[in-house]
PDB file of C-alpha atoms in Angstrom:
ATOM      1  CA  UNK A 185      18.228 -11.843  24.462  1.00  0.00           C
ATOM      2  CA  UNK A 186      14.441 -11.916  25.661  1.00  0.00           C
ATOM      3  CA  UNK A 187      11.843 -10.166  23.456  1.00  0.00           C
ATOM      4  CA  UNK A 188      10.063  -7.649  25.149  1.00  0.00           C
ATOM      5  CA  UNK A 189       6.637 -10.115  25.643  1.00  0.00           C
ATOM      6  CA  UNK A 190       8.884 -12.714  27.099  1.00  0.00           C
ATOM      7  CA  UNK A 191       9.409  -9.993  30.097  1.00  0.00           C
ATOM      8  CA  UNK A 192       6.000  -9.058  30.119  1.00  0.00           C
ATOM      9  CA  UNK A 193       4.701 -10.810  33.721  1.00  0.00           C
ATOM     10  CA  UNK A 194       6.030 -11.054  37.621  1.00  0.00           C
ATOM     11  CA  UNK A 195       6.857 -12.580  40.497  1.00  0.00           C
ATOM     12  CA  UNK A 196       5.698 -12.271  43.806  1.00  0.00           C
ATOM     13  CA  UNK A 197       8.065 -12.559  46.616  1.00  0.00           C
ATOM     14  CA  UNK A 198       6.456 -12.914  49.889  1.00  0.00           C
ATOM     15  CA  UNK A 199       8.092 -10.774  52.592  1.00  0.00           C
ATOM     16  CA  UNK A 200       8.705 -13.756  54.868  1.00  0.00           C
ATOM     17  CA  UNK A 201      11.418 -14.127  51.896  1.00  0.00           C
ATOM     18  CA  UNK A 202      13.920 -12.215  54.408  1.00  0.00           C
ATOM     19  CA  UNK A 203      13.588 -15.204  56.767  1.00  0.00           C
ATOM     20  CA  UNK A 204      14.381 -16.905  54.136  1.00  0.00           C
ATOM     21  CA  UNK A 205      18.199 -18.999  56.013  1.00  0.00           C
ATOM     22  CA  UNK A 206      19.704 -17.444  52.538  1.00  0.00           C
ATOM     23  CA  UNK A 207      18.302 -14.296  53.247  1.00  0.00           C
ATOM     24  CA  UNK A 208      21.890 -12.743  54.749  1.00  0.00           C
ATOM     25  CA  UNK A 209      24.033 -14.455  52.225  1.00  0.00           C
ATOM     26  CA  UNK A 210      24.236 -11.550  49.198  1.00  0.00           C
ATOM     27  CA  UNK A 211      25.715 -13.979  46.201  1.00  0.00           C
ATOM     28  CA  UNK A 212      23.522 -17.179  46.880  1.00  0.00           C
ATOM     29  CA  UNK A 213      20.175 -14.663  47.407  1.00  0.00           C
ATOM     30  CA  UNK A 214      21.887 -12.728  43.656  1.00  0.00           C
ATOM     31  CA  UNK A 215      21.788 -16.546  42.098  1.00  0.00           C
ATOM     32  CA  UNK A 216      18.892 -17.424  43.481  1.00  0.00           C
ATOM     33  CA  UNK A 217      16.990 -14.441  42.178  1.00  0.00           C
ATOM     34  CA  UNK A 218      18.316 -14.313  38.729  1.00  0.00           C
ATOM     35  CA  UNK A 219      17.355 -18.197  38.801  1.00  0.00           C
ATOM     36  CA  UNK A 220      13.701 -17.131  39.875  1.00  0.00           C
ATOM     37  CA  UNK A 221      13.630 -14.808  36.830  1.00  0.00           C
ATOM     38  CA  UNK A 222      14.570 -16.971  34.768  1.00  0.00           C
ATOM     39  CA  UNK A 223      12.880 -19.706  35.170  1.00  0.00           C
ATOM     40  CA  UNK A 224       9.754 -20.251  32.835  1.00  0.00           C
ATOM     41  CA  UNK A 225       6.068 -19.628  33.355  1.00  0.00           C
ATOM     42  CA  UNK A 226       5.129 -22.204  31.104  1.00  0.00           C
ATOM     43  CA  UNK A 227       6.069 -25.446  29.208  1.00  0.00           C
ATOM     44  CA  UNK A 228       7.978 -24.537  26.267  1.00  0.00           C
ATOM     45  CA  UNK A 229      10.907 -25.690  24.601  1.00  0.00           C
ATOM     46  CA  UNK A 230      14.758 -24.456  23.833  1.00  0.00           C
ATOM     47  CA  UNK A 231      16.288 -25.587  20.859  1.00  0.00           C
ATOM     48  CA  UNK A 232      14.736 -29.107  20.947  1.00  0.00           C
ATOM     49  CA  UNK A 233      15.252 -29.953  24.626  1.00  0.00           C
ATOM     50  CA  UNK A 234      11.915 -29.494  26.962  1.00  0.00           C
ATOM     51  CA  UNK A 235      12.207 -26.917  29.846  1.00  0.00           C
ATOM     52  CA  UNK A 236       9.260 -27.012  32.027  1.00  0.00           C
ATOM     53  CA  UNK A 237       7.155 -24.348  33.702  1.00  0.00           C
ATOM     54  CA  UNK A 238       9.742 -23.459  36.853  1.00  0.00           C
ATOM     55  CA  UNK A 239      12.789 -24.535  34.727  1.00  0.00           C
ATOM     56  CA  UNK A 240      15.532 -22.625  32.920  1.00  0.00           C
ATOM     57  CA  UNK A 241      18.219 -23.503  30.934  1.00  0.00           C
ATOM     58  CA  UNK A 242      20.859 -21.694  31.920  1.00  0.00           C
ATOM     59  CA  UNK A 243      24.990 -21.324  32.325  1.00  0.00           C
ATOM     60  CA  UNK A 244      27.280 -20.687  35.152  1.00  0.00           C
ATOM     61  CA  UNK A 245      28.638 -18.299  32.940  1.00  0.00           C
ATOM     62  CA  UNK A 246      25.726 -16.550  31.712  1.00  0.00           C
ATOM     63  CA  UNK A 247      24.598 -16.289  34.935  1.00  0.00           C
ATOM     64  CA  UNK A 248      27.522 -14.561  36.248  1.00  0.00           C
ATOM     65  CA  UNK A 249      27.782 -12.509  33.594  1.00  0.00           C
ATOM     66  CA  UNK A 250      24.190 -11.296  34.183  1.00  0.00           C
ATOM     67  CA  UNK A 251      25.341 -10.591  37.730  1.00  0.00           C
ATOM     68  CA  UNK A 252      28.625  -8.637  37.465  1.00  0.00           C
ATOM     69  CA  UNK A 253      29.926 -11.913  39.501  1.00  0.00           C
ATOM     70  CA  UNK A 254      32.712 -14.767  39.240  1.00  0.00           C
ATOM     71  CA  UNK A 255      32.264 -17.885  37.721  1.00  0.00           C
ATOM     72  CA  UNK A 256      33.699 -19.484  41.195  1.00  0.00           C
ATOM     73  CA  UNK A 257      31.012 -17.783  43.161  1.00  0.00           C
ATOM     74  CA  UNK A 258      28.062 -18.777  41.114  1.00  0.00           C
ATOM     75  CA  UNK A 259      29.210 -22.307  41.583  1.00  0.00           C
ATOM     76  CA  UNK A 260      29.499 -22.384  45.132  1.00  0.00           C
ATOM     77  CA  UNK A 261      26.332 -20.686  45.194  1.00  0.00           C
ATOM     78  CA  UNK A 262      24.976 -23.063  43.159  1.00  0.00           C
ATOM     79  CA  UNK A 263      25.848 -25.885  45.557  1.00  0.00           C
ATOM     80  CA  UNK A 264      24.866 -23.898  48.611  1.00  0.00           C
ATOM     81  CA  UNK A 265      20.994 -23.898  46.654  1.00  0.00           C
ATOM     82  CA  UNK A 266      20.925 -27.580  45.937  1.00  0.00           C
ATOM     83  CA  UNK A 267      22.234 -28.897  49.189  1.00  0.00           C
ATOM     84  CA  UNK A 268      19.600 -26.708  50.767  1.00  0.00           C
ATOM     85  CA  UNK A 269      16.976 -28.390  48.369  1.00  0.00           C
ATOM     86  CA  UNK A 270      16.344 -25.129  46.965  1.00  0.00           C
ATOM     87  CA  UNK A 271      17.265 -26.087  43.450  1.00  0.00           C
ATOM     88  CA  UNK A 272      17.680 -29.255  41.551  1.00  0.00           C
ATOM     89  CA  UNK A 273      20.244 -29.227  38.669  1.00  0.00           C
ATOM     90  CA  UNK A 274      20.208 -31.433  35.720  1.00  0.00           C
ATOM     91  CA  UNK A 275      22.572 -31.645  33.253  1.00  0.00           C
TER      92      UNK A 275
END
C-alpha cells in the first residue's frame, strides 16, 4: 500500500479526454485510468528493477482487484490499450 506522500500530487485530464475513441468503452477507460494513477512521476526503483517516470509495475490481478473487475476483462482491456498504442507492456 502507498504512503500517504506517495498520493500527495495529480493529474490533469484534459476534457477533450471524452473524445478520447476509448472514451465510450467503461472497462478499457477503468484500466486505463487506474494505469494513469499509477504510473510514476519520477524515476525510481521497485525492488531492484528500474520503473521510469510514466511507468508502473503492476499485475493483471492487482489491477482488477483495485477495480472490483475480472481478471479476463483487464486483459482484453489491456490488449485493446496496446493495439491502440496507448500502452506499451513489458514483461
Amino acid at each position: 500500500m502507498a504512503t500517504k506522500s506517495e498520493n500527495n500530487g495529480w493529474i490533469c485530464l484534459q476534457r477533450a479526454f471524452k473524445d478520447w475513441q476509448h472514451y465510450g468503452e467503461p472497462m478499457v477507460k477503468i484500466v486505463f485510468l487506474d494505469l494513469l494513477l499509477n504510473a510514476n512521476h519520477k524515476d525510481g526503483w521497485w525492488h531492484g528493477h528500474k520503473c521510469e517516470r510514466g511507468a508502473t509495475f503492476v499485475s493483471i490481478r492487482t489491477i482488477a482487484q483495485n477495480n472490483c473487475i475480472t481478471t479476463k476483462t483487464v486483459q482484453r482491456a489491456l490488449k485493446v490499450l496496446v493495439e491502440t498504442g496507448e500502452i506499451q507492456r513489458v514483461k
